[in-house]
Short mmCIF file of C-alpha atoms in Angstrom, two decimals:
data_model
loop_
_atom_site.label_atom_id
_atom_site.label_comp_id
_atom_site.label_asym_id
_atom_site.label_seq_id
_atom_site.Cartn_x
_atom_site.Cartn_y
_atom_site.Cartn_z
CA MET A 1309 0.00 0.00 0.00
CA THR A 1310 1.46 3.36 -1.04
CA SER A 1311 1.39 6.35 1.30
CA GLU A 1312 -1.08 8.02 -1.05
CA GLU A 1313 -3.44 5.02 -0.93
CA ARG A 1314 -3.16 4.88 2.85
CA LEU A 1315 -3.98 8.59 3.14
CA ARG A 1316 -7.00 8.21 0.90
CA MET A 1317 -8.31 5.20 2.87
CA THR A 1318 -7.74 6.98 6.19
CA SER A 1319 -9.70 10.01 4.96
CA LEU A 1320 -12.58 7.76 3.89
CA CYS A 1321 -12.54 6.05 7.30
CA ASP A 1322 -12.69 9.40 9.06
CA LEU A 1323 -15.57 10.53 6.84
CA LEU A 1324 -17.57 7.34 7.44
CA MET A 1325 -17.13 7.59 11.22
CA LYS A 1326 -18.08 11.28 11.17
CA GLU A 1327 -21.28 10.65 9.20
CA GLY A 1328 -22.22 7.50 11.12
CA ILE A 1329 -25.19 5.27 10.29
CA ASP A 1330 -27.94 6.94 12.32
CA GLY A 1331 -30.94 7.73 10.17
CA THR A 1332 -29.75 5.70 7.19
CA GLY A 1333 -31.74 2.87 5.63
CA ASP A 1334 -30.78 -0.72 6.38
CA GLU A 1335 -29.08 -1.30 3.04
CA ASP A 1336 -27.00 1.86 3.28
CA ALA A 1337 -26.13 1.19 6.93
CA VAL A 1338 -24.93 -2.31 6.09
CA ALA A 1339 -22.87 -1.06 3.14
CA ARG A 1340 -21.22 1.62 5.28
CA THR A 1341 -20.50 -0.82 8.09
CA CYS A 1342 -18.94 -3.37 5.76
CA LEU A 1343 -16.84 -0.71 4.03
CA LEU A 1344 -15.59 0.73 7.32
CA THR A 1345 -14.67 -2.78 8.47
CA GLN A 1346 -12.74 -3.48 5.29
CA LEU A 1347 -10.82 -0.21 5.50
CA ALA A 1348 -10.13 -0.56 9.23
CA VAL A 1349 -8.71 -4.07 8.81
CA GLU A 1350 -6.48 -3.04 5.91
CA LEU A 1351 -5.21 0.01 7.79
CA GLY A 1352 -4.90 -1.79 11.12
CA SER A 1353 -6.76 1.11 12.71
CA LYS A 1354 -7.97 0.20 16.21
CA ASP A 1355 -10.23 3.25 16.46
CA SER A 1356 -11.93 2.46 13.16
CA LEU A 1357 -12.28 -1.22 14.13
CA ALA A 1358 -13.89 -0.25 17.43
CA CYS A 1359 -16.34 1.97 15.58
CA ALA A 1360 -17.13 -0.75 13.04
CA LEU A 1361 -17.76 -3.27 15.82
CA SER A 1362 -20.13 -0.86 17.57
CA TRP A 1363 -22.07 -0.44 14.31
CA HIS A 1364 -22.26 -4.22 13.93
CA GLU A 1365 -23.64 -4.48 17.46
CA PHE A 1366 -26.22 -1.79 16.71
CA LEU A 1367 -27.35 -3.51 13.50
CA GLU A 1368 -27.53 -6.89 15.27
CA LYS A 1369 -30.15 -5.42 17.59
CA LYS A 1370 -32.11 -4.17 14.57
CA GLU A 1371 -32.38 -7.80 13.40
CA ILE A 1372 -31.30 -7.16 9.81
CA ARG A 1373 -32.62 -9.98 7.64
CA ASP A 1374 -31.96 -12.03 4.51
CA GLU A 1375 -28.91 -11.38 2.32
CA LEU A 1376 -27.96 -8.25 4.28
CA ALA A 1377 -27.67 -10.38 7.43
CA ILE A 1378 -25.18 -12.66 5.66
CA GLU A 1379 -23.07 -9.68 4.55
CA LEU A 1380 -23.05 -8.40 8.13
CA ASP A 1381 -21.98 -11.73 9.62
CA TYR A 1382 -19.13 -12.05 7.10
CA SER A 1383 -18.03 -8.48 7.81
CA ARG A 1384 -18.38 -8.84 11.57
CA ALA A 1385 -16.12 -11.90 11.59
CA ASN A 1386 -13.50 -9.83 9.75
CA ALA A 1387 -13.88 -6.93 12.17
CA ILE A 1388 -13.38 -9.22 15.16
CA ALA A 1389 -10.40 -10.86 13.45
CA GLY A 1390 -8.85 -7.43 13.01
CA GLU A 1391 -8.16 -7.43 16.75
CA ARG A 1392 -6.24 -10.71 16.42
CA TYR A 1393 -4.17 -10.10 13.28
CA GLY A 1394 -0.48 -9.69 14.02
CA THR A 1395 -0.68 -11.38 17.43
CA GLU A 1396 1.29 -14.49 18.41
CA TRP A 1397 -0.41 -17.82 17.70
CA ARG A 1398 -1.67 -19.52 20.84
CA TRP A 1399 -4.17 -22.25 21.60
CA GLU A 1400 -6.38 -19.84 23.53
CA GLN A 1401 -7.43 -16.98 21.26
CA PRO A 1402 -10.42 -15.16 22.77
CA THR A 1403 -11.79 -13.73 19.51
CA LEU A 1404 -11.50 -16.86 17.37
CA ALA A 1405 -14.66 -18.60 18.59
CA ARG A 1406 -16.70 -15.48 17.77
CA GLU A 1407 -15.14 -15.22 14.32
CA ILE A 1408 -16.04 -18.85 13.62
CA PHE A 1409 -19.53 -18.35 15.04
CA TYR A 1410 -20.46 -15.49 12.71
CA LEU A 1411 -19.03 -17.17 9.62
CA ARG A 1412 -20.90 -20.38 10.44
CA ARG A 1413 -24.07 -18.39 10.99
CA ALA A 1414 -23.57 -16.74 7.60
CA ILE A 1415 -23.20 -19.98 5.65
CA SER A 1416 -26.07 -21.69 7.51
CA HIS A 1417 -28.48 -18.84 6.67
CA GLN A 1418 -31.45 -20.01 4.60
CA LYS A 1419 -30.71 -17.32 1.98
CA PHE A 1420 -27.04 -18.27 1.58
CA THR A 1421 -27.67 -19.92 -1.78
CA LEU A 1422 -29.03 -16.62 -3.14
CA ILE A 1423 -25.95 -14.46 -2.55
CA PRO A 1424 -23.32 -13.95 -5.30
CA ASP A 1425 -20.91 -16.84 -5.84
CA VAL A 1426 -17.88 -14.73 -4.96
CA THR A 1427 -19.39 -13.86 -1.58
CA LYS A 1428 -20.21 -17.54 -0.97
CA CYS A 1429 -16.60 -18.45 -1.70
CA LEU A 1430 -15.27 -15.70 0.57
CA CYS A 1431 -17.46 -16.88 3.46
CA LEU A 1432 -16.49 -20.53 3.01
CA ASN A 1433 -12.82 -19.72 2.43
CA ASN A 1434 -12.59 -17.50 5.53
CA LEU A 1435 -14.34 -20.08 7.68
CA GLY A 1436 -11.80 -22.64 6.53
CA ASN A 1437 -9.03 -20.19 7.44
CA ARG A 1438 -10.40 -19.71 10.95
CA LEU A 1439 -10.69 -23.46 11.49
CA LYS A 1440 -7.12 -23.87 10.26
CA VAL A 1441 -5.99 -21.40 12.94
CA ALA A 1442 -7.80 -23.64 15.45
CA GLY A 1443 -5.87 -26.66 14.15
CA ARG A 1444 -8.98 -28.21 12.62
CA ALA A 1445 -7.49 -29.15 9.26
CA ILE A 1446 -10.18 -31.72 8.44
CA GLU A 1447 -13.07 -29.28 8.79
CA ALA A 1448 -11.09 -26.56 6.99
CA LEU A 1449 -10.59 -28.87 4.00
CA GLU A 1450 -14.33 -29.58 3.95
CA TYR A 1451 -15.28 -25.90 3.76
CA TRP A 1452 -12.67 -25.24 1.10
CA ARG A 1453 -14.04 -28.18 -0.89
CA ARG A 1454 -17.47 -26.56 -0.73
CA ALA A 1455 -16.01 -23.25 -1.92
CA LEU A 1456 -14.45 -24.97 -4.94
CA GLU A 1457 -17.79 -26.59 -5.75
CA VAL A 1458 -19.16 -23.06 -6.12
CA GLN A 1459 -16.17 -21.69 -8.06
CA PRO A 1460 -13.54 -24.33 -9.00
CA ASN A 1461 -10.89 -21.73 -9.86
CA PHE A 1462 -11.17 -19.67 -6.66
CA GLY A 1463 -7.49 -18.93 -6.16
CA MET A 1464 -7.20 -18.34 -2.41
CA THR A 1465 -9.01 -21.57 -1.61
CA LEU A 1466 -6.71 -23.53 -3.93
CA CYS A 1467 -3.72 -21.91 -2.19
CA ASN A 1468 -5.09 -22.71 1.24
CA ARG A 1469 -5.74 -26.35 0.36
CA ALA A 1470 -2.23 -26.78 -1.02
CA MET A 1471 -0.65 -25.36 2.13
CA ILE A 1472 -2.71 -27.32 4.62
CA LEU A 1473 -2.32 -30.61 2.73
CA VAL A 1474 1.45 -30.28 3.12
CA ALA A 1475 1.07 -29.58 6.85
CA TYR A 1476 -1.31 -32.55 7.16
CA ALA A 1477 1.14 -34.78 5.25
CA GLU A 1478 4.02 -33.87 7.54
CA ALA A 1479 1.98 -35.06 10.53
CA LEU A 1480 1.58 -38.57 9.04
CA GLU A 1481 4.02 -41.41 9.66
CA ASP A 1482 3.00 -43.47 6.64
CA THR A 1483 5.34 -42.48 3.79
CA GLY A 1484 2.90 -43.63 1.11
CA ALA A 1485 0.09 -41.50 2.51
CA ARG A 1486 2.47 -38.57 2.90
CA ALA A 1487 3.54 -38.82 -0.77
CA LEU A 1488 -0.12 -38.93 -1.84
CA PHE A 1489 -0.88 -35.77 0.15
CA PHE A 1490 2.13 -34.00 -1.36
CA TRP A 1491 0.99 -35.02 -4.83
CA VAL A 1492 -2.53 -33.66 -4.35
CA ALA A 1493 -1.07 -30.49 -2.78
CA HIS A 1494 1.04 -30.08 -5.93
CA LYS A 1495 -2.10 -30.36 -8.08
CA GLU A 1496 -3.86 -27.72 -5.97
CA ALA A 1497 -0.84 -25.42 -6.09
CA SER A 1498 -0.61 -25.79 -9.87
CA ALA A 1499 -4.29 -24.84 -10.21
CA ALA A 1500 -3.77 -21.87 -7.88
CA LEU A 1501 -0.91 -20.59 -10.05
CA ALA A 1502 -2.67 -21.18 -13.38
CA PRO A 1503 -3.81 -18.16 -15.43
CA THR A 1504 -7.43 -19.29 -14.95
CA ALA A 1505 -7.26 -18.92 -11.16
CA SER A 1506 -9.47 -16.12 -9.82
CA TYR A 1507 -8.37 -13.77 -7.02
CA THR A 1508 -10.27 -10.98 -5.26
CA SER A 1509 -7.54 -8.86 -3.67
CA SER A 1510 -4.12 -7.49 -4.48
CA HIS A 1511 -2.96 -8.89 -1.13
CA ASP A 1512 -3.46 -12.41 -2.50
CA GLU A 1513 -0.20 -12.08 -4.43
CA VAL A 1514 1.78 -12.72 -1.23
CA THR A 1515 0.01 -16.05 -0.79
CA ARG A 1516 0.56 -16.93 -4.46
CA THR A 1517 4.30 -16.43 -3.98
CA THR A 1518 4.24 -18.71 -0.92
CA VAL A 1519 2.41 -21.40 -2.88
CA LYS A 1520 4.80 -21.07 -5.81
CA ASN A 1521 7.71 -21.78 -3.44
CA LEU A 1522 5.75 -24.66 -1.91
CA LYS A 1523 5.12 -26.19 -5.34
CA GLU A 1524 8.83 -26.04 -6.17
CA TRP A 1525 9.68 -27.65 -2.82
CA ILE A 1526 7.26 -30.55 -3.49
CA GLU A 1527 8.90 -31.07 -6.88
CA SER A 1528 12.28 -31.31 -5.12
CA VAL A 1529 11.17 -34.11 -2.79
CA LEU A 1530 8.61 -36.00 -4.91
CA ASP A 1531 8.61 -37.62 -8.35
CA VAL A 1532 5.53 -35.72 -9.49
CA GLU A 1533 5.74 -36.88 -13.13
CA GLY A 1534 6.16 -40.48 -12.06
CA MET A 1535 3.04 -40.35 -9.93
CA LYS A 1536 1.10 -38.76 -12.79
CA SER A 1537 1.77 -41.78 -14.98
CA ASP A 1538 0.34 -44.12 -12.36
CA ASP A 1539 -2.38 -42.01 -10.76
CA PRO A 1540 -2.97 -43.54 -7.29
CA LEU A 1541 -6.38 -41.88 -7.05
CA THR A 1542 -7.70 -44.14 -9.83
CA TRP A 1543 -7.24 -47.37 -7.89
CA GLN A 1544 -10.36 -49.52 -8.04
CA ASP A 1545 -12.46 -50.74 -5.15
CA THR A 1546 -12.48 -54.51 -4.58
CA ALA A 1547 -15.80 -54.79 -2.73
CA ALA A 1548 -17.19 -58.33 -2.97
CA THR A 1549 -20.91 -57.51 -3.21
CA ASP A 1550 -23.18 -54.71 -4.38
CA GLU A 1551 -24.28 -54.16 -0.78
CA GLU A 1552 -20.68 -53.73 0.37
CA ARG A 1553 -19.91 -51.49 -2.63
CA ASP A 1554 -22.86 -49.22 -1.82
CA TYR A 1555 -21.75 -48.98 1.81
CA ARG A 1556 -18.16 -48.20 0.90
CA HIS A 1557 -19.31 -45.55 -1.57
CA TRP A 1558 -21.45 -43.93 1.13
CA CYS A 1559 -18.50 -43.88 3.54
CA LEU A 1560 -16.22 -42.36 0.91
CA VAL A 1561 -18.50 -39.59 -0.36
CA ASN A 1562 -19.42 -38.58 3.19
CA CYS A 1563 -15.76 -38.69 4.31
CA LEU A 1564 -16.39 -41.21 7.08
CA TYR A 1565 -13.41 -43.55 6.80
CA LEU A 1566 -10.84 -43.41 9.59
CA ASN A 1567 -8.25 -42.80 6.93
CA PRO A 1568 -6.60 -39.41 6.33
CA SER A 1569 -6.64 -40.06 2.56
CA ASN A 1570 -10.43 -39.73 2.65
CA ASP A 1571 -9.88 -36.01 3.32
CA LEU A 1572 -8.43 -35.78 -0.20
CA GLY A 1573 -11.79 -36.80 -1.68
CA PRO A 1574 -13.99 -39.85 -2.35
CA TYR A 1575 -11.21 -41.96 -3.85
CA SER A 1576 -11.07 -45.73 -3.48
CA VAL A 1577 -7.50 -45.46 -2.19
CA ALA A 1578 -9.09 -44.17 1.04
CA THR A 1579 -11.32 -47.24 1.45
CA GLY A 1580 -10.51 -48.81 4.79
CA ASP A 1581 -10.06 -47.63 8.37
CA SER A 1582 -6.27 -47.68 8.46
CA MET A 1583 -5.61 -44.84 10.94
CA GLY A 1584 -3.62 -45.92 13.97
CA LEU A 1585 -1.67 -44.21 16.71
CA ALA A 1586 1.76 -42.80 15.94
CA SER A 1587 4.76 -44.66 17.33
CA HIS A 1588 4.96 -43.96 21.05
CA VAL A 1589 6.99 -44.91 24.10
CA VAL A 1590 5.21 -47.00 26.76
CA PRO A 1591 6.20 -48.96 29.90
CA VAL A 1592 7.66 -52.34 28.99
CA ASP A 1593 5.10 -54.15 31.14
CA ALA A 1594 2.12 -52.53 29.38
CA PRO A 1595 3.18 -52.21 25.75
CA TYR A 1596 -0.19 -52.15 24.05
CA THR A 1597 -2.35 -50.15 26.49
CA PHE A 1598 -2.95 -47.12 24.29
CA GLU A 1599 -3.06 -49.07 21.02
CA ASN A 1600 -5.69 -51.41 22.43
CA PHE A 1601 -7.74 -48.50 23.73
CA PHE A 1602 -7.57 -46.75 20.36
CA ASP A 1603 -8.58 -49.98 18.57
CA GLN A 1604 -11.63 -50.24 20.83
CA MET A 1605 -12.68 -46.68 20.00
CA LYS A 1606 -12.09 -47.36 16.30
CA GLN A 1607 -14.33 -50.44 16.44
CA GLU A 1608 -17.07 -48.52 18.23
CA TYR A 1609 -16.87 -45.80 15.59
CA VAL A 1610 -17.13 -48.13 12.59
CA SER A 1611 -20.01 -50.00 14.24
CA ALA A 1612 -21.86 -46.72 14.82
CA ARG A 1613 -21.21 -45.82 11.19
CA TRP A 1614 -22.77 -49.06 9.95
CA LEU A 1615 -25.80 -48.71 12.23
CA LEU A 1616 -26.43 -45.21 10.93
CA TYR A 1617 -26.00 -46.38 7.34
CA GLU A 1618 -28.58 -49.12 7.89
CA SER A 1619 -30.99 -46.61 9.43
CA LEU A 1620 -30.60 -44.29 6.45
CA THR A 1621 -30.90 -46.92 3.75
CA VAL A 1622 -33.23 -49.65 5.02
CA LYS A 1623 -36.74 -48.23 4.67
CA MET A 1624 -38.86 -51.35 5.20
CA PRO A 1625 -39.99 -52.48 8.68
CA HIS A 1626 -37.94 -55.20 10.33
CA PHE A 1627 -39.71 -58.40 11.38
CA SER A 1628 -38.99 -57.48 15.02
CA ASP A 1629 -41.31 -54.48 14.51
CA ARG A 1630 -44.29 -56.70 13.65
CA ASP A 1631 -47.14 -56.99 16.14
CA VAL A 1632 -45.71 -54.26 18.36
CA VAL A 1633 -48.82 -52.21 19.24
CA LEU A 1634 -48.01 -48.49 18.98
CA GLN A 1635 -50.29 -45.45 18.75
CA ALA A 1636 -50.39 -43.34 15.58
CA SER A 1637 -50.86 -40.09 17.52
CA ASP A 1638 -50.06 -36.60 16.23
CA PRO A 1639 -47.41 -35.59 15.55
CA ARG A 1640 -46.88 -38.98 13.90
CA PRO A 1641 -43.90 -40.68 15.59
CA SER A 1642 -41.14 -42.58 13.83
CA LEU A 1643 -40.99 -45.82 15.83
CA SER A 1644 -39.00 -48.76 14.46
CA LEU A 1645 -35.82 -50.75 14.78
CA SER A 1646 -34.38 -48.49 12.09
CA ILE A 1647 -34.69 -45.28 14.11
CA GLU A 1648 -33.38 -47.06 17.22
CA LYS A 1649 -30.27 -47.98 15.23
CA ALA A 1650 -29.78 -44.28 14.46
CA LYS A 1651 -30.17 -43.46 18.17
CA THR A 1652 -27.64 -46.14 19.05
CA ALA A 1653 -25.22 -44.73 16.49
CA TYR A 1654 -25.74 -41.30 18.08
CA ARG A 1655 -25.08 -42.65 21.59
CA ILE A 1656 -21.89 -44.43 20.52
CA SER A 1657 -20.60 -41.41 18.58
CA TYR A 1658 -21.22 -39.07 21.49
CA SER A 1659 -19.59 -41.41 24.00
CA LEU A 1660 -16.35 -41.44 22.01
CA PHE A 1661 -15.56 -37.87 22.98
CA ASP A 1662 -15.47 -38.54 26.72
CA LYS A 1663 -13.44 -41.69 26.02
CA ILE A 1664 -10.93 -39.53 24.17
CA GLY A 1665 -10.84 -37.34 27.28
CA PHE A 1666 -10.18 -40.44 29.42
CA PHE A 1667 -7.41 -41.49 27.00
CA MET A 1668 -5.81 -38.02 27.07
CA ASN A 1669 -5.92 -37.86 30.86
CA ALA A 1670 -3.89 -41.08 31.06
CA TYR A 1671 -1.51 -40.37 28.17
CA MET A 1672 -0.70 -36.81 29.27
CA LYS A 1673 -0.58 -37.84 32.97
CA LEU A 1674 -2.93 -35.02 33.96
CA GLY A 1675 -4.09 -36.73 37.17
CA ILE A 1676 -7.76 -35.75 36.82
CA PRO A 1677 -9.90 -38.01 39.05
CA GLU A 1678 -11.61 -40.61 36.88
CA ARG A 1679 -15.16 -39.48 37.65
CA GLN A 1680 -14.32 -35.89 36.75
CA VAL A 1681 -12.85 -36.57 33.31
CA SER A 1682 -14.81 -35.39 30.27
CA PHE A 1683 -14.01 -34.09 26.81
CA ARG A 1684 -15.22 -30.61 27.74
CA THR A 1685 -13.45 -30.32 31.11
CA LEU A 1686 -10.15 -31.98 30.15
CA TRP A 1687 -8.38 -28.79 29.17
CA ARG A 1688 -8.51 -26.70 32.38
CA THR A 1689 -8.21 -27.30 36.09
CA ASP A 1690 -11.33 -25.14 36.46
CA GLU A 1691 -13.58 -23.48 33.89
CA LYS A 1692 -12.34 -20.05 35.00
CA GLN A 1693 -8.67 -21.05 34.84
CA PRO A 1694 -6.37 -20.79 31.80
CA ILE A 1695 -5.69 -23.84 29.66
CA ARG A 1696 -3.42 -26.44 31.28
CA LYS A 1697 0.28 -25.77 30.80
CA GLU A 1698 0.74 -29.33 29.49
CA PHE A 1699 -1.18 -28.25 26.38
CA ASP A 1700 -0.63 -24.54 25.88
CA LEU A 1701 3.16 -24.78 25.82
CA THR A 1702 3.14 -26.98 22.70
CA SER A 1703 2.51 -26.30 19.01
CA ASN A 1704 0.62 -29.58 18.69
CA TRP A 1705 -2.15 -28.77 16.22
CA GLY A 1706 -3.67 -32.26 16.63
CA PHE A 1707 -4.40 -31.67 20.31
CA CYS A 1708 -5.25 -28.02 19.61
CA ALA A 1709 -7.91 -29.23 17.15
CA LEU A 1710 -9.40 -31.41 19.89
CA TYR A 1711 -9.48 -28.43 22.24
CA TRP A 1712 -11.38 -26.32 19.70
CA LEU A 1713 -13.61 -29.21 18.71
CA ALA A 1714 -14.63 -29.48 22.37
CA LYS A 1715 -16.00 -25.95 22.09
CA ASP A 1716 -18.63 -27.27 19.68
CA PHE A 1717 -20.23 -29.18 22.55
CA SER A 1718 -22.26 -26.73 24.57
CA GLU A 1719 -24.04 -27.78 27.74
CA LYS A 1720 -24.95 -24.28 28.91
CA ALA A 1721 -27.35 -21.88 27.25
CA ASN A 1722 -24.95 -18.95 27.63
CA ASP A 1723 -21.81 -20.68 26.28
CA ASP A 1724 -19.82 -18.85 23.63
CA VAL A 1725 -20.33 -21.67 21.15
CA ALA A 1726 -18.44 -21.79 17.88
CA GLU A 1727 -21.27 -23.51 16.00
CA PRO A 1728 -24.85 -22.15 15.96
CA GLN A 1729 -26.46 -25.62 15.84
CA ALA A 1730 -24.08 -27.25 18.33
CA ARG A 1731 -26.31 -26.72 21.36
CA ALA A 1732 -28.73 -29.37 20.11
CA LEU A 1733 -26.04 -32.07 20.10
CA SER A 1734 -25.82 -32.39 23.89
CA ASP A 1735 -29.56 -31.75 24.33
CA ILE A 1736 -30.41 -34.63 21.98
CA ARG A 1737 -27.95 -36.92 23.71
CA ASN A 1738 -29.36 -36.10 27.17
CA HIS A 1739 -32.92 -36.73 25.99
CA ILE A 1740 -31.95 -40.06 24.38
CA GLU A 1741 -30.15 -41.24 27.52
CA HIS A 1742 -32.20 -39.76 30.35
CA LYS A 1743 -35.44 -38.21 29.11
CA TYR A 1744 -37.68 -38.50 26.08
CA LEU A 1745 -36.63 -37.86 22.50
CA ARG A 1746 -39.54 -38.08 20.08
CA VAL A 1747 -38.54 -38.50 16.44
CA THR A 1748 -41.40 -37.63 14.11
CA VAL A 1749 -42.13 -38.52 10.50
CA ALA A 1750 -43.06 -34.99 9.42
CA GLU A 1751 -40.97 -31.83 9.34
CA SER A 1752 -41.85 -28.97 11.73
CA PRO A 1753 -44.49 -30.89 13.67
CA ASN A 1754 -47.00 -29.12 15.90
CA VAL A 1755 -46.13 -30.11 19.45
CA PRO A 1756 -48.48 -29.71 22.45
CA PRO A 1757 -47.15 -27.03 24.86
CA ASP A 1758 -46.98 -29.39 27.86
CA ASP A 1759 -45.36 -32.26 25.95
CA LEU A 1760 -42.56 -34.03 27.86
CA ALA A 1761 -40.51 -34.75 24.78
CA MET A 1762 -37.79 -32.99 22.86
CA THR A 1763 -39.20 -33.34 19.34
CA VAL A 1764 -37.17 -33.54 16.14
CA SER A 1765 -38.11 -34.78 12.70
CA ARG A 1766 -36.46 -37.92 11.40
CA GLU A 1767 -34.67 -35.92 8.71
CA GLN A 1768 -33.33 -33.47 11.29
CA PHE A 1769 -32.22 -36.23 13.63
CA GLU A 1770 -30.46 -38.22 10.92
CA GLY A 1771 -28.63 -35.06 9.85
CA LYS A 1772 -27.49 -34.43 13.42
CA ALA A 1773 -26.40 -38.07 13.80
CA GLN A 1774 -24.30 -37.94 10.65
CA HIS A 1775 -22.78 -34.61 11.69
CA LEU A 1776 -21.87 -36.06 15.10
CA LEU A 1777 -20.34 -39.12 13.44
CA LYS A 1778 -18.14 -36.88 11.28
CA LEU A 1779 -17.00 -34.98 14.37
CA ALA A 1780 -16.12 -38.30 16.03
CA ARG A 1781 -14.04 -39.27 12.99
CA SER A 1782 -12.20 -35.95 13.12
CA ALA A 1783 -11.57 -36.35 16.85
CA LEU A 1784 -10.04 -39.82 16.47
CA ILE A 1785 -7.75 -38.67 13.67
CA TYR A 1786 -6.72 -35.55 15.61
CA LEU A 1787 -5.96 -37.76 18.62
CA ALA A 1788 -3.74 -40.06 16.55
CA ILE A 1789 -1.91 -37.11 14.97
CA GLY A 1790 -1.57 -35.34 18.31
CA ILE A 1791 0.17 -38.37 19.81
CA GLY A 1792 2.79 -38.12 17.07
CA PHE A 1793 3.45 -34.44 17.82
CA GLU A 1794 3.66 -35.10 21.55
CA GLU A 1795 6.08 -38.00 21.10
CA ARG A 1796 8.40 -35.78 19.07
CA ARG A 1797 8.18 -33.09 21.76
CA ARG A 1798 9.12 -35.61 24.46
CA GLU A 1799 12.04 -37.07 22.52
CA PRO A 1800 14.80 -34.69 23.76
CA ASP A 1801 13.89 -35.45 27.38
CA ARG A 1802 14.55 -39.15 26.74
CA ALA A 1803 18.20 -38.67 25.82
CA GLY A 1804 20.25 -41.37 27.53
CA VAL A 1805 17.19 -43.40 28.56
CA PRO A 1806 17.36 -46.95 27.18
CA ILE A 1807 14.39 -47.61 24.91
CA ALA A 1808 13.74 -51.05 23.45
CA GLU A 1809 11.60 -51.61 20.37
CA ILE A 1810 8.50 -53.62 21.16
CA PRO A 1811 7.46 -56.00 18.37
CA SER A 1812 4.20 -54.99 16.72
CA ALA A 1813 1.25 -57.18 17.55
CA PRO A 1814 -0.12 -59.08 14.53
CA TYR A 1815 -3.28 -57.70 12.94
CA LEU A 1816 -6.52 -59.47 13.78
CA PRO A 1817 -7.67 -61.40 10.66
CA ASP A 1818 -11.13 -60.48 9.36
CA ALA A 1819 -12.18 -64.12 9.69
CA GLU A 1820 -11.49 -64.01 13.44
CA LYS A 1821 -13.52 -60.87 14.18
CA MET A 1822 -16.40 -62.26 16.15
#
């Protein structure tokens, strides 16, 4: 930015703040607020940012609707982020949850499909960026994938994907998987640098230069041309039956395999739940404690996945449902073995998070009493205390992702939740386990005011169950990656300590799984 450009932008900021938004129409007020935010962020002006944030707060109370509400949420996330830009990266970043919240609210708005494609891409791209800051590479890749579905040549998203795929690859022990990630990152970088790539800001050139250097580095460590001639993403599935093929396809397209390669896309190379813990040091008298625990969680996850798949795909009543006398009251309930399978899948998925907390308490030697361990409370000695030093002193983005994922589970109405729909996750689980969850056939059922149930439609519940299952997948992968980071952090402290290699246990044959 030249001094002349900076002077012109500063003058415009001053003029906007002097004129204010009092007495203006909603459309003009929103336009002025968004412009002031953009200028304030570019200038790094704290006074202008404070003014922009106060305007956002004012317009929030006016309950601006439709497309204007989406513009405001996108702009507000940027205004809040302006306070964070230039600060040191830490696990605990007070503004980040609010940034994520407003971007998620923007893209979940019912009018999101009606806004211009460029704005859609900006919202999705920025949300991916915020999740990347939180360590949540898997969710970031998902939002960037959605942005590229809207505009396949959106340059910044292609750049972001290339960079995070390299970071993801470097966290993997498997050299074959790492090479595959590098190869796909090279493809994304090439697309980002192509003349057809579309960019929205002159500042994007800095990122393009970074990606150009990244592409050249990949070419120095990987035989890119050799991999092109034998494209590993074209490998064919070897499913034995149509039923198995349909199930595997569902897992792939919904990114539900416990396999990092599934985050590259629905390619058959990702078929199979191959994710395991990184190599780690354990007492010689208990060599397989953590591996066995992880295997148990993996089995629970894949069983929940199958139960949910059956619930979604099997639409005919089971013979166990015959001759069970049930009332067809209004709103019409969904009562069957099929919906109970979905509830069971939900229970199992939800339970995995506290089991991860139990695992982390033991692995990190936190000393939390067993009955007090949970996924939400793992990270602090008390909810008003800072994050535990065992976590905050590391740059472990796998564990950091778990910490930020835990914020998606709200159990209090006033929590600063990073996801607008997250509150229902714990409410549904509590009603399944302890109260009364009524799943109905119809959407938006009319419920009596004194009804004891929490009521959701079958479509809503199945959507929540699948969302929870995807979060459980992410959590297990982040746990496995986090162990690798932590082991590398501990390595210098083990200098001079004799460490013997423990032979790997043989894999359990499929024929013996019973």
